[in-house]
PDB file of N, CA and C in Angstrom:
ATOM      1  N   UNK A   1     248.147   5.644  36.797  1.00  0.00           N
ATOM      2  CA  UNK A   1     247.239   6.615  37.275  1.00  0.00           C
ATOM      3  C   UNK A   1     247.994   7.824  37.895  1.00  0.00           C
ATOM      4  N   UNK A   2     247.587   8.996  37.622  1.00  0.00           N
ATOM      5  CA  UNK A   2     248.216  10.178  38.147  1.00  0.00           C
ATOM      6  C   UNK A   2     247.773  10.418  39.607  1.00  0.00           C
ATOM      7  N   UNK A   3     248.440  11.395  40.255  1.00  0.00           N
ATOM      8  CA  UNK A   3     248.170  11.695  41.576  1.00  0.00           C
ATOM      9  C   UNK A   3     246.677  12.243  41.804  1.00  0.00           C
ATOM     10  N   UNK A   4     246.291  13.052  40.869  1.00  0.00           N
ATOM     11  CA  UNK A   4     244.932  13.628  40.964  1.00  0.00           C
ATOM     12  C   UNK A   4     243.870  12.538  40.957  1.00  0.00           C
ATOM     13  N   UNK A   5     243.991  11.666  39.937  1.00  0.00           N
ATOM     14  CA  UNK A   5     243.046  10.571  39.867  1.00  0.00           C
ATOM     15  C   UNK A   5     243.158   9.626  41.089  1.00  0.00           C
ATOM     16  N   UNK A   6     244.318   9.343  41.544  1.00  0.00           N
ATOM     17  CA  UNK A   6     244.527   8.493  42.702  1.00  0.00           C
ATOM     18  C   UNK A   6     243.865   9.117  43.965  1.00  0.00           C
ATOM     19  N   UNK A   7     243.995  10.417  44.072  1.00  0.00           N
ATOM     20  CA  UNK A   7     243.448  11.160  45.221  1.00  0.00           C
ATOM     21  C   UNK A   7     241.956  11.073  45.161  1.00  0.00           C
ATOM     22  N   UNK A   8     241.391  11.335  43.922  1.00  0.00           N
ATOM     23  CA  UNK A   8     239.930  11.346  43.834  1.00  0.00           C
ATOM     24  C   UNK A   8     239.424   9.936  44.095  1.00  0.00           C
ATOM     25  N   UNK A   9     240.070   8.898  43.657  1.00  0.00           N
ATOM     26  CA  UNK A   9     239.615   7.561  43.883  1.00  0.00           C
ATOM     27  C   UNK A   9     239.754   7.256  45.394  1.00  0.00           C
ATOM     28  N   UNK A  10     240.798   7.634  46.013  1.00  0.00           N
ATOM     29  CA  UNK A  10     241.003   7.459  47.473  1.00  0.00           C
ATOM     30  C   UNK A  10     239.854   8.091  48.267  1.00  0.00           C
ATOM     31  N   UNK A  11     239.602   9.389  47.903  1.00  0.00           N
ATOM     32  CA  UNK A  11     238.519  10.029  48.630  1.00  0.00           C
ATOM     33  C   UNK A  11     237.175   9.480  48.441  1.00  0.00           C
ATOM     34  N   UNK A  12     236.866   9.030  47.207  1.00  0.00           N
ATOM     35  CA  UNK A  12     235.558   8.439  47.010  1.00  0.00           C
ATOM     36  C   UNK A  12     235.459   7.111  47.783  1.00  0.00           C
ATOM     37  N   UNK A  13     236.443   6.269  47.738  1.00  0.00           N
ATOM     38  CA  UNK A  13     236.340   5.002  48.428  1.00  0.00           C
ATOM     39  C   UNK A  13     236.347   5.149  49.920  1.00  0.00           C
ATOM     40  N   UNK A  14     237.227   6.002  50.457  1.00  0.00           N
ATOM     41  CA  UNK A  14     237.307   6.216  51.898  1.00  0.00           C
ATOM     42  C   UNK A  14     236.059   6.977  52.441  1.00  0.00           C
ATOM     43  N   UNK A  15     235.466   7.851  51.666  1.00  0.00           N
ATOM     44  CA  UNK A  15     234.181   8.480  52.064  1.00  0.00           C
ATOM     45  C   UNK A  15     233.128   7.406  52.172  1.00  0.00           C
ATOM     46  N   UNK A  16     233.054   6.525  51.238  1.00  0.00           N
ATOM     47  CA  UNK A  16     232.053   5.389  51.304  1.00  0.00           C
ATOM     48  C   UNK A  16     232.371   4.513  52.549  1.00  0.00           C
ATOM     49  N   UNK A  17     233.592   4.212  52.791  1.00  0.00           N
ATOM     50  CA  UNK A  17     233.889   3.408  53.903  1.00  0.00           C
ATOM     51  C   UNK A  17     233.542   4.080  55.245  1.00  0.00           C
ATOM     52  N   UNK A  18     233.875   5.300  55.301  1.00  0.00           N
ATOM     53  CA  UNK A  18     233.514   6.062  56.536  1.00  0.00           C
ATOM     54  C   UNK A  18     232.047   6.201  56.706  1.00  0.00           C
ATOM     55  N   UNK A  19     231.277   6.439  55.656  1.00  0.00           N
ATOM     56  CA  UNK A  19     229.813   6.522  55.686  1.00  0.00           C
ATOM     57  C   UNK A  19     229.233   5.202  56.207  1.00  0.00           C
ATOM     58  N   UNK A  20     229.709   4.140  55.590  1.00  0.00           N
ATOM     59  CA  UNK A  20     229.163   2.795  56.027  1.00  0.00           C
ATOM     60  C   UNK A  20     229.431   2.507  57.511  1.00  0.00           C
ATOM     61  N   UNK A  21     230.611   2.676  57.901  1.00  0.00           N
ATOM     62  CA  UNK A  21     231.079   2.346  59.257  1.00  0.00           C
ATOM     63  C   UNK A  21     230.449   3.280  60.209  1.00  0.00           C
ATOM     64  N   UNK A  22     230.418   4.563  59.977  1.00  0.00           N
ATOM     65  CA  UNK A  22     229.880   5.533  61.005  1.00  0.00           C
ATOM     66  C   UNK A  22     228.365   5.426  61.061  1.00  0.00           C
ATOM     67  N   UNK A  23     227.677   5.169  59.935  1.00  0.00           N
ATOM     68  CA  UNK A  23     226.231   5.055  60.013  1.00  0.00           C
ATOM     69  C   UNK A  23     225.815   3.826  60.873  1.00  0.00           C
ATOM     70  N   UNK A  24     226.777   2.798  60.817  1.00  0.00           N
ATOM     71  CA  UNK A  24     226.495   1.630  61.628  1.00  0.00           C
ATOM     72  C   UNK A  24     226.743   1.795  63.067  1.00  0.00           C
ATOM     73  N   UNK A  25     227.890   2.436  63.291  1.00  0.00           N
ATOM     74  CA  UNK A  25     228.403   2.545  64.707  1.00  0.00           C
ATOM     75  C   UNK A  25     227.889   3.755  65.438  1.00  0.00           C
ATOM     76  N   UNK A  26     227.636   4.866  64.666  1.00  0.00           N
ATOM     77  CA  UNK A  26     227.195   6.132  65.267  1.00  0.00           C
ATOM     78  C   UNK A  26     226.080   6.713  64.438  1.00  0.00           C
ATOM     79  N   UNK A  27     224.898   6.081  64.372  1.00  0.00           N
ATOM     80  CA  UNK A  27     223.811   6.539  63.477  1.00  0.00           C
ATOM     81  C   UNK A  27     223.360   7.950  63.687  1.00  0.00           C
ATOM     82  N   UNK A  28     223.586   8.525  64.856  1.00  0.00           N
ATOM     83  CA  UNK A  28     223.147   9.880  65.153  1.00  0.00           C
ATOM     84  C   UNK A  28     224.181  10.907  64.684  1.00  0.00           C
ATOM     85  N   UNK A  29     225.302  10.497  64.189  1.00  0.00           N
ATOM     86  CA  UNK A  29     226.320  11.467  63.789  1.00  0.00           C
ATOM     87  C   UNK A  29     225.911  12.270  62.581  1.00  0.00           C
ATOM     88  N   UNK A  30     225.925  13.526  62.609  1.00  0.00           N
ATOM     89  CA  UNK A  30     225.401  14.346  61.488  1.00  0.00           C
ATOM     90  C   UNK A  30     226.205  14.077  60.175  1.00  0.00           C
ATOM     91  N   UNK A  31     225.462  14.118  59.126  1.00  0.00           N
ATOM     92  CA  UNK A  31     226.119  13.804  57.797  1.00  0.00           C
ATOM     93  C   UNK A  31     227.272  14.651  57.490  1.00  0.00           C
ATOM     94  N   UNK A  32     227.270  16.038  57.728  1.00  0.00           N
ATOM     95  CA  UNK A  32     228.476  16.816  57.485  1.00  0.00           C
ATOM     96  C   UNK A  32     229.708  16.332  58.239  1.00  0.00           C
ATOM     97  N   UNK A  33     229.538  15.867  59.429  1.00  0.00           N
ATOM     98  CA  UNK A  33     230.657  15.248  60.203  1.00  0.00           C
ATOM     99  C   UNK A  33     231.190  14.041  59.595  1.00  0.00           C
ATOM    100  N   UNK A  34     230.329  13.224  59.066  1.00  0.00           N
ATOM    101  CA  UNK A  34     230.689  11.973  58.409  1.00  0.00           C
ATOM    102  C   UNK A  34     231.456  12.303  57.115  1.00  0.00           C
ATOM    103  N   UNK A  35     231.005  13.278  56.360  1.00  0.00           N
ATOM    104  CA  UNK A  35     231.692  13.675  55.101  1.00  0.00           C
ATOM    105  C   UNK A  35     233.096  14.198  55.447  1.00  0.00           C
ATOM    106  N   UNK A  36     233.218  14.993  56.475  1.00  0.00           N
ATOM    107  CA  UNK A  36     234.497  15.483  56.862  1.00  0.00           C
ATOM    108  C   UNK A  36     235.405  14.434  57.290  1.00  0.00           C
ATOM    109  N   UNK A  37     234.915  13.439  58.103  1.00  0.00           N
ATOM    110  CA  UNK A  37     235.664  12.265  58.544  1.00  0.00           C
ATOM    111  C   UNK A  37     236.053  11.413  57.379  1.00  0.00           C
ATOM    112  N   UNK A  38     235.295  11.412  56.284  1.00  0.00           N
ATOM    113  CA  UNK A  38     235.610  10.551  55.126  1.00  0.00           C
ATOM    114  C   UNK A  38     236.625  11.255  54.210  1.00  0.00           C
ATOM    115  N   UNK A  39     236.687  12.560  54.216  1.00  0.00           N
ATOM    116  CA  UNK A  39     237.552  13.277  53.342  1.00  0.00           C
ATOM    117  C   UNK A  39     238.831  13.856  53.925  1.00  0.00           C
ATOM    118  N   UNK A  40     238.734  14.410  55.096  1.00  0.00           N
ATOM    119  CA  UNK A  40     239.874  15.153  55.682  1.00  0.00           C
ATOM    120  C   UNK A  40     241.125  14.292  55.920  1.00  0.00           C
ATOM    121  N   UNK A  41     241.035  13.177  56.522  1.00  0.00           N
ATOM    122  CA  UNK A  41     242.274  12.413  56.880  1.00  0.00           C
ATOM    123  C   UNK A  41     243.125  12.149  55.592  1.00  0.00           C
ATOM    124  N   UNK A  42     242.486  11.673  54.517  1.00  0.00           N
ATOM    125  CA  UNK A  42     243.259  11.329  53.313  1.00  0.00           C
ATOM    126  C   UNK A  42     243.690  12.558  52.556  1.00  0.00           C
ATOM    127  N   UNK A  43     242.947  13.669  52.677  1.00  0.00           N
ATOM    128  CA  UNK A  43     243.372  14.971  52.048  1.00  0.00           C
ATOM    129  C   UNK A  43     244.686  15.403  52.647  1.00  0.00           C
ATOM    130  N   UNK A  44     244.831  15.113  53.936  1.00  0.00           N
ATOM    131  CA  UNK A  44     246.092  15.494  54.577  1.00  0.00           C
ATOM    132  C   UNK A  44     247.222  14.573  54.295  1.00  0.00           C
ATOM    133  N   UNK A  45     246.937  13.222  54.242  1.00  0.00           N
ATOM    134  CA  UNK A  45     248.102  12.249  54.141  1.00  0.00           C
ATOM    135  C   UNK A  45     248.371  11.825  52.719  1.00  0.00           C
ATOM    136  N   UNK A  46     247.445  11.890  51.835  1.00  0.00           N
ATOM    137  CA  UNK A  46     247.690  11.373  50.495  1.00  0.00           C
ATOM    138  C   UNK A  46     248.877  12.077  49.750  1.00  0.00           C
ATOM    139  N   UNK A  47     248.894  13.384  49.713  1.00  0.00           N
ATOM    140  CA  UNK A  47     250.037  13.997  49.011  1.00  0.00           C
ATOM    141  C   UNK A  47     251.430  13.572  49.512  1.00  0.00           C
ATOM    142  N   UNK A  48     251.552  13.481  50.826  1.00  0.00           N
ATOM    143  CA  UNK A  48     252.856  13.021  51.377  1.00  0.00           C
ATOM    144  C   UNK A  48     253.089  11.586  51.159  1.00  0.00           C
ATOM    145  N   UNK A  49     252.120  10.746  51.203  1.00  0.00           N
ATOM    146  CA  UNK A  49     252.303   9.320  50.907  1.00  0.00           C
ATOM    147  C   UNK A  49     252.643   9.136  49.485  1.00  0.00           C
ATOM    148  N   UNK A  50     252.041   9.945  48.595  1.00  0.00           N
ATOM    149  CA  UNK A  50     252.322   9.784  47.221  1.00  0.00           C
ATOM    150  C   UNK A  50     253.723  10.140  46.881  1.00  0.00           C
ATOM    151  N   UNK A  51     254.255  11.209  47.452  1.00  0.00           N
ATOM    152  CA  UNK A  51     255.636  11.652  47.304  1.00  0.00           C
ATOM    153  C   UNK A  51     256.611  10.608  47.817  1.00  0.00           C
ATOM    154  N   UNK A  52     256.294  10.086  49.053  1.00  0.00           N
ATOM    155  CA  UNK A  52     257.121   9.058  49.654  1.00  0.00           C
ATOM    156  C   UNK A  52     257.232   7.812  48.815  1.00  0.00           C
ATOM    157  N   UNK A  53     256.107   7.389  48.270  1.00  0.00           N
ATOM    158  CA  UNK A  53     256.051   6.192  47.475  1.00  0.00           C
ATOM    159  C   UNK A  53     256.860   6.376  46.171  1.00  0.00           C
ATOM    160  N   UNK A  54     256.762   7.590  45.597  1.00  0.00           N
ATOM    161  CA  UNK A  54     257.473   7.897  44.383  1.00  0.00           C
ATOM    162  C   UNK A  54     258.956   7.885  44.581  1.00  0.00           C
ATOM    163  N   UNK A  55     259.406   8.171  45.821  1.00  0.00           N
ATOM    164  CA  UNK A  55     260.836   8.166  46.109  1.00  0.00           C
ATOM    165  C   UNK A  55     261.444   6.800  46.531  1.00  0.00           C
ATOM    166  N   UNK A  56     260.575   5.814  46.618  1.00  0.00           N
ATOM    167  CA  UNK A  56     261.061   4.461  46.966  1.00  0.00           C
ATOM    168  C   UNK A  56     261.853   3.838  45.878  1.00  0.00           C
ATOM    169  N   UNK A  57     262.958   3.185  46.206  1.00  0.00           N
ATOM    170  CA  UNK A  57     263.676   2.428  45.227  1.00  0.00           C
ATOM    171  C   UNK A  57     262.875   1.115  44.870  1.00  0.00           C
ATOM    172  N   UNK A  58     263.255   0.576  43.640  1.00  0.00           N
ATOM    173  CA  UNK A  58     262.556  -0.589  43.169  1.00  0.00           C
ATOM    174  C   UNK A  58     262.750  -1.731  44.160  1.00  0.00           C
ATOM    175  N   UNK A  59     264.001  -1.854  44.624  1.00  0.00           N
ATOM    176  CA  UNK A  59     264.286  -2.909  45.597  1.00  0.00           C
ATOM    177  C   UNK A  59     263.671  -2.521  46.891  1.00  0.00           C
ATOM    178  N   UNK A  60     262.837  -3.365  47.418  1.00  0.00           N
ATOM    179  CA  UNK A  60     262.215  -3.053  48.692  1.00  0.00           C
ATOM    180  C   UNK A  60     261.014  -2.174  48.608  1.00  0.00           C
ATOM    181  N   UNK A  61     260.443  -2.011  47.381  1.00  0.00           N
ATOM    182  CA  UNK A  61     259.308  -1.151  47.196  1.00  0.00           C
ATOM    183  C   UNK A  61     258.111  -1.643  47.954  1.00  0.00           C
ATOM    184  N   UNK A  62     257.832  -2.839  47.962  1.00  0.00           N
ATOM    185  CA  UNK A  62     256.698  -3.380  48.641  1.00  0.00           C
ATOM    186  C   UNK A  62     256.774  -3.054  50.208  1.00  0.00           C
ATOM    187  N   UNK A  63     257.934  -3.370  50.763  1.00  0.00           N
ATOM    188  CA  UNK A  63     258.136  -2.996  52.133  1.00  0.00           C
ATOM    189  C   UNK A  63     257.959  -1.507  52.440  1.00  0.00           C
ATOM    190  N   UNK A  64     258.434  -0.724  51.563  1.00  0.00           N
ATOM    191  CA  UNK A  64     258.344   0.726  51.740  1.00  0.00           C
ATOM    192  C   UNK A  64     256.910   1.160  51.688  1.00  0.00           C
ATOM    193  N   UNK A  65     256.143   0.584  50.739  1.00  0.00           N
ATOM    194  CA  UNK A  65     254.722   0.975  50.604  1.00  0.00           C
ATOM    195  C   UNK A  65     253.997   0.520  51.878  1.00  0.00           C
ATOM    196  N   UNK A  66     254.331  -0.693  52.403  1.00  0.00           N
ATOM    197  CA  UNK A  66     253.686  -1.137  53.634  1.00  0.00           C
ATOM    198  C   UNK A  66     253.964  -0.201  54.783  1.00  0.00           C
ATOM    199  N   UNK A  67     255.200   0.334  54.905  1.00  0.00           N
ATOM    200  CA  UNK A  67     255.584   1.210  55.972  1.00  0.00           C
ATOM    201  C   UNK A  67     254.839   2.541  55.788  1.00  0.00           C
ATOM    202  N   UNK A  68     254.740   3.023  54.552  1.00  0.00           N
ATOM    203  CA  UNK A  68     254.052   4.263  54.304  1.00  0.00           C
ATOM    204  C   UNK A  68     252.587   4.161  54.668  1.00  0.00           C
ATOM    205  N   UNK A  69     251.905   3.028  54.257  1.00  0.00           N
ATOM    206  CA  UNK A  69     250.569   2.811  54.618  1.00  0.00           C
ATOM    207  C   UNK A  69     250.335   2.674  56.114  1.00  0.00           C
ATOM    208  N   UNK A  70     251.272   2.011  56.806  1.00  0.00           N
ATOM    209  CA  UNK A  70     251.173   1.937  58.275  1.00  0.00           C
ATOM    210  C   UNK A  70     251.215   3.344  58.867  1.00  0.00           C
ATOM    211  N   UNK A  71     252.128   4.167  58.476  1.00  0.00           N
ATOM    212  CA  UNK A  71     252.192   5.559  58.955  1.00  0.00           C
ATOM    213  C   UNK A  71     250.960   6.352  58.625  1.00  0.00           C
ATOM    214  N   UNK A  72     250.402   6.112  57.422  1.00  0.00           N
ATOM    215  CA  UNK A  72     249.176   6.836  57.054  1.00  0.00           C
ATOM    216  C   UNK A  72     248.026   6.375  57.969  1.00  0.00           C
ATOM    217  N   UNK A  73     247.902   5.129  58.236  1.00  0.00           N
ATOM    218  CA  UNK A  73     246.818   4.667  59.089  1.00  0.00           C
ATOM    219  C   UNK A  73     246.919   5.274  60.498  1.00  0.00           C
ATOM    220  N   UNK A  74     248.130   5.352  61.022  1.00  0.00           N
ATOM    221  CA  UNK A  74     248.384   5.950  62.333  1.00  0.00           C
ATOM    222  C   UNK A  74     248.041   7.446  62.350  1.00  0.00           C
ATOM    223  N   UNK A  75     248.452   8.195  61.392  1.00  0.00           N
ATOM    224  CA  UNK A  75     248.168   9.631  61.318  1.00  0.00           C
ATOM    225  C   UNK A  75     246.712   9.867  61.168  1.00  0.00           C
ATOM    226  N   UNK A  76     246.111   9.039  60.294  1.00  0.00           N
ATOM    227  CA  UNK A  76     244.638   9.269  60.033  1.00  0.00           C
ATOM    228  C   UNK A  76     243.830   8.901  61.268  1.00  0.00           C
ATOM    229  N   UNK A  77     244.272   7.881  62.042  1.00  0.00           N
ATOM    230  CA  UNK A  77     243.621   7.556  63.328  1.00  0.00           C
ATOM    231  C   UNK A  77     243.669   8.726  64.316  1.00  0.00           C
ATOM    232  N   UNK A  78     244.795   9.387  64.312  1.00  0.00           N
ATOM    233  CA  UNK A  78     244.865  10.587  65.228  1.00  0.00           C
ATOM    234  C   UNK A  78     243.821  11.581  64.806  1.00  0.00           C
ATOM    235  N   UNK A  79     243.794  11.900  63.435  1.00  0.00           N
ATOM    236  CA  UNK A  79     242.855  12.857  62.906  1.00  0.00           C
ATOM    237  C   UNK A  79     241.394  12.479  63.226  1.00  0.00           C
ATOM    238  N   UNK A  80     241.045  11.221  63.021  1.00  0.00           N
ATOM    239  CA  UNK A  80     239.729  10.692  63.284  1.00  0.00           C
ATOM    240  C   UNK A  80     239.423  10.759  64.796  1.00  0.00           C
ATOM    241  N   UNK A  81     240.331  10.429  65.646  1.00  0.00           N
ATOM    242  CA  UNK A  81     240.222  10.476  67.066  1.00  0.00           C
ATOM    243  C   UNK A  81     239.797  11.943  67.477  1.00  0.00           C
ATOM    244  N   UNK A  82     240.548  12.918  66.949  1.00  0.00           N
ATOM    245  CA  UNK A  82     240.320  14.321  67.301  1.00  0.00           C
ATOM    246  C   UNK A  82     239.026  14.816  66.689  1.00  0.00           C
ATOM    247  N   UNK A  83     238.708  14.382  65.550  1.00  0.00           N
ATOM    248  CA  UNK A  83     237.534  14.822  64.812  1.00  0.00           C
ATOM    249  C   UNK A  83     236.217  14.247  65.413  1.00  0.00           C
ATOM    250  N   UNK A  84     236.229  12.966  65.740  1.00  0.00           N
ATOM    251  CA  UNK A  84     235.013  12.226  66.084  1.00  0.00           C
ATOM    252  C   UNK A  84     234.941  12.037  67.612  1.00  0.00           C
ATOM    253  N   UNK A  85     236.009  12.193  68.314  1.00  0.00           N
ATOM    254  CA  UNK A  85     235.955  11.945  69.740  1.00  0.00           C
ATOM    255  C   UNK A  85     235.725  10.517  70.033  1.00  0.00           C
ATOM    256  N   UNK A  86     236.083   9.682  69.225  1.00  0.00           N
ATOM    257  CA  UNK A  86     235.937   8.201  69.441  1.00  0.00           C
ATOM    258  C   UNK A  86     237.126   7.603  70.125  1.00  0.00           C
ATOM    259  N   UNK A  87     236.872   6.478  70.825  1.00  0.00           N
ATOM    260  CA  UNK A  87     238.123   5.824  71.505  1.00  0.00           C
ATOM    261  C   UNK A  87     239.180   5.522  70.438  1.00  0.00           C
ATOM    262  N   UNK A  88     240.326   5.385  70.946  1.00  0.00           N
ATOM    263  CA  UNK A  88     241.494   5.142  69.953  1.00  0.00           C
ATOM    264  C   UNK A  88     241.293   3.930  69.122  1.00  0.00           C
ATOM    265  N   UNK A  89     240.770   2.839  69.685  1.00  0.00           N
ATOM    266  CA  UNK A  89     240.613   1.660  68.932  1.00  0.00           C
ATOM    267  C   UNK A  89     239.608   1.810  67.794  1.00  0.00           C
ATOM    268  N   UNK A  90     238.558   2.584  68.030  1.00  0.00           N
ATOM    269  CA  UNK A  90     237.533   2.882  66.976  1.00  0.00           C
ATOM    270  C   UNK A  90     238.199   3.786  65.893  1.00  0.00           C
ATOM    271  N   UNK A  91     238.879   4.725  66.211  1.00  0.00           N
ATOM    272  CA  UNK A  91     239.611   5.674  65.234  1.00  0.00           C
ATOM    273  C   UNK A  91     240.581   4.776  64.421  1.00  0.00           C
ATOM    274  N   UNK A  92     241.336   3.940  65.116  1.00  0.00           N
ATOM    275  CA  UNK A  92     242.294   3.105  64.400  1.00  0.00           C
ATOM    276  C   UNK A  92     241.652   2.079  63.432  1.00  0.00           C
ATOM    277  N   UNK A  93     240.529   1.563  63.926  1.00  0.00           N
ATOM    278  CA  UNK A  93     239.779   0.637  63.078  1.00  0.00           C
ATOM    279  C   UNK A  93     239.240   1.252  61.833  1.00  0.00           C
ATOM    280  N   UNK A  94     238.643   2.449  61.992  1.00  0.00           N
ATOM    281  CA  UNK A  94     238.134   3.152  60.867  1.00  0.00           C
ATOM    282  C   UNK A  94     239.163   3.528  59.892  1.00  0.00           C
ATOM    283  N   UNK A  95     240.359   4.062  60.442  1.00  0.00           N
ATOM    284  CA  UNK A  95     241.513   4.422  59.538  1.00  0.00           C
ATOM    285  C   UNK A  95     241.992   3.196  58.750  1.00  0.00           C
ATOM    286  N   UNK A  96     242.075   2.050  59.425  1.00  0.00           N
ATOM    287  CA  UNK A  96     242.553   0.845  58.801  1.00  0.00           C
ATOM    288  C   UNK A  96     241.556   0.321  57.748  1.00  0.00           C
ATOM    289  N   UNK A  97     240.303   0.348  58.072  1.00  0.00           N
ATOM    290  CA  UNK A  97     239.277  -0.064  57.103  1.00  0.00           C
ATOM    291  C   UNK A  97     239.228   0.798  55.849  1.00  0.00           C
ATOM    292  N   UNK A  98     239.237   2.123  56.052  1.00  0.00           N
ATOM    293  CA  UNK A  98     239.166   3.024  54.933  1.00  0.00           C
ATOM    294  C   UNK A  98     240.449   2.871  54.061  1.00  0.00           C
ATOM    295  N   UNK A  99     241.601   2.794  54.632  1.00  0.00           N
ATOM    296  CA  UNK A  99     242.814   2.662  53.933  1.00  0.00           C
ATOM    297  C   UNK A  99     242.918   1.361  53.161  1.00  0.00           C
ATOM    298  N   UNK A 100     242.477   0.259  53.843  1.00  0.00           N
ATOM    299  CA  UNK A 100     242.529  -1.033  53.189  1.00  0.00           C
ATOM    300  C   UNK A 100     241.670  -1.084  51.999  1.00  0.00           C
ATOM    301  N   UNK A 101     240.513  -0.445  52.117  1.00  0.00           N
ATOM    302  CA  UNK A 101     239.482  -0.434  51.049  1.00  0.00           C
ATOM    303  C   UNK A 101     240.098   0.403  49.796  1.00  0.00           C
ATOM    304  N   UNK A 102     240.560   1.518  50.085  1.00  0.00           N
ATOM    305  CA  UNK A 102     241.145   2.369  49.004  1.00  0.00           C
ATOM    306  C   UNK A 102     242.376   1.746  48.388  1.00  0.00           C
ATOM    307  N   UNK A 103     243.285   1.100  49.216  1.00  0.00           N
ATOM    308  CA  UNK A 103     244.440   0.418  48.701  1.00  0.00           C
ATOM    309  C   UNK A 103     244.021  -0.756  47.811  1.00  0.00           C
ATOM    310  N   UNK A 104     242.992  -1.500  48.225  1.00  0.00           N
ATOM    311  CA  UNK A 104     242.563  -2.628  47.444  1.00  0.00           C
ATOM    312  C   UNK A 104     241.982  -2.219  46.087  1.00  0.00           C
ATOM    313  N   UNK A 105     241.211  -1.156  46.140  1.00  0.00           N
ATOM    314  CA  UNK A 105     240.598  -0.722  44.887  1.00  0.00           C
ATOM    315  C   UNK A 105     241.678  -0.214  43.881  1.00  0.00           C
ATOM    316  N   UNK A 106     242.589   0.585  44.488  1.00  0.00           N
ATOM    317  CA  UNK A 106     243.695   1.066  43.652  1.00  0.00           C
ATOM    318  C   UNK A 106     244.515  -0.097  43.084  1.00  0.00           C
ATOM    319  N   UNK A 107     244.806  -1.010  43.889  1.00  0.00           N
ATOM    320  CA  UNK A 107     245.631  -2.248  43.471  1.00  0.00           C
ATOM    321  C   UNK A 107     244.871  -2.964  42.364  1.00  0.00           C
ATOM    322  N   UNK A 108     243.576  -3.190  42.455  1.00  0.00           N
ATOM    323  CA  UNK A 108     242.788  -3.846  41.481  1.00  0.00           C
ATOM    324  C   UNK A 108     242.767  -3.039  40.131  1.00  0.00           C
ATOM    325  N   UNK A 109     242.655  -1.794  40.250  1.00  0.00           N
ATOM    326  CA  UNK A 109     242.575  -0.982  39.049  1.00  0.00           C
ATOM    327  C   UNK A 109     243.912  -0.826  38.355  1.00  0.00           C
ATOM    328  N   UNK A 110     245.049  -0.899  39.122  1.00  0.00           N
ATOM    329  CA  UNK A 110     246.337  -0.862  38.497  1.00  0.00           C
ATOM    330  C   UNK A 110     246.948  -2.184  38.009  1.00  0.00           C
ATOM    331  N   UNK A 111     246.192  -3.265  38.350  1.00  0.00           N
ATOM    332  CA  UNK A 111     246.648  -4.587  37.921  1.00  0.00           C
ATOM    333  C   UNK A 111     246.346  -4.899  36.518  1.00  0.00           C
TER     334      UNK A 111
END
């Protein structure tokens, strides 16, 4: 899968995850804010994560991807915290949930 397709898949899955989580935890949050929360964090991190993963050596690739994903979750949690004004644990949980969902879907499609 190319970067464009991977980004589109990531954005779709993470938008759905953000929508589901935010509608449950913050039902009064306006839809445009939910859409931004679902799209902006990955739009910022995906290109960098993609380049970093492409530069990983075959030996230790899995550990490298894990480190990249951990960094992505942390960066996206900061973006979500600033965007939504939620407590840190909420922003981190949403970032982890969204990234786990998109990583799982991507892994299933590439298997």
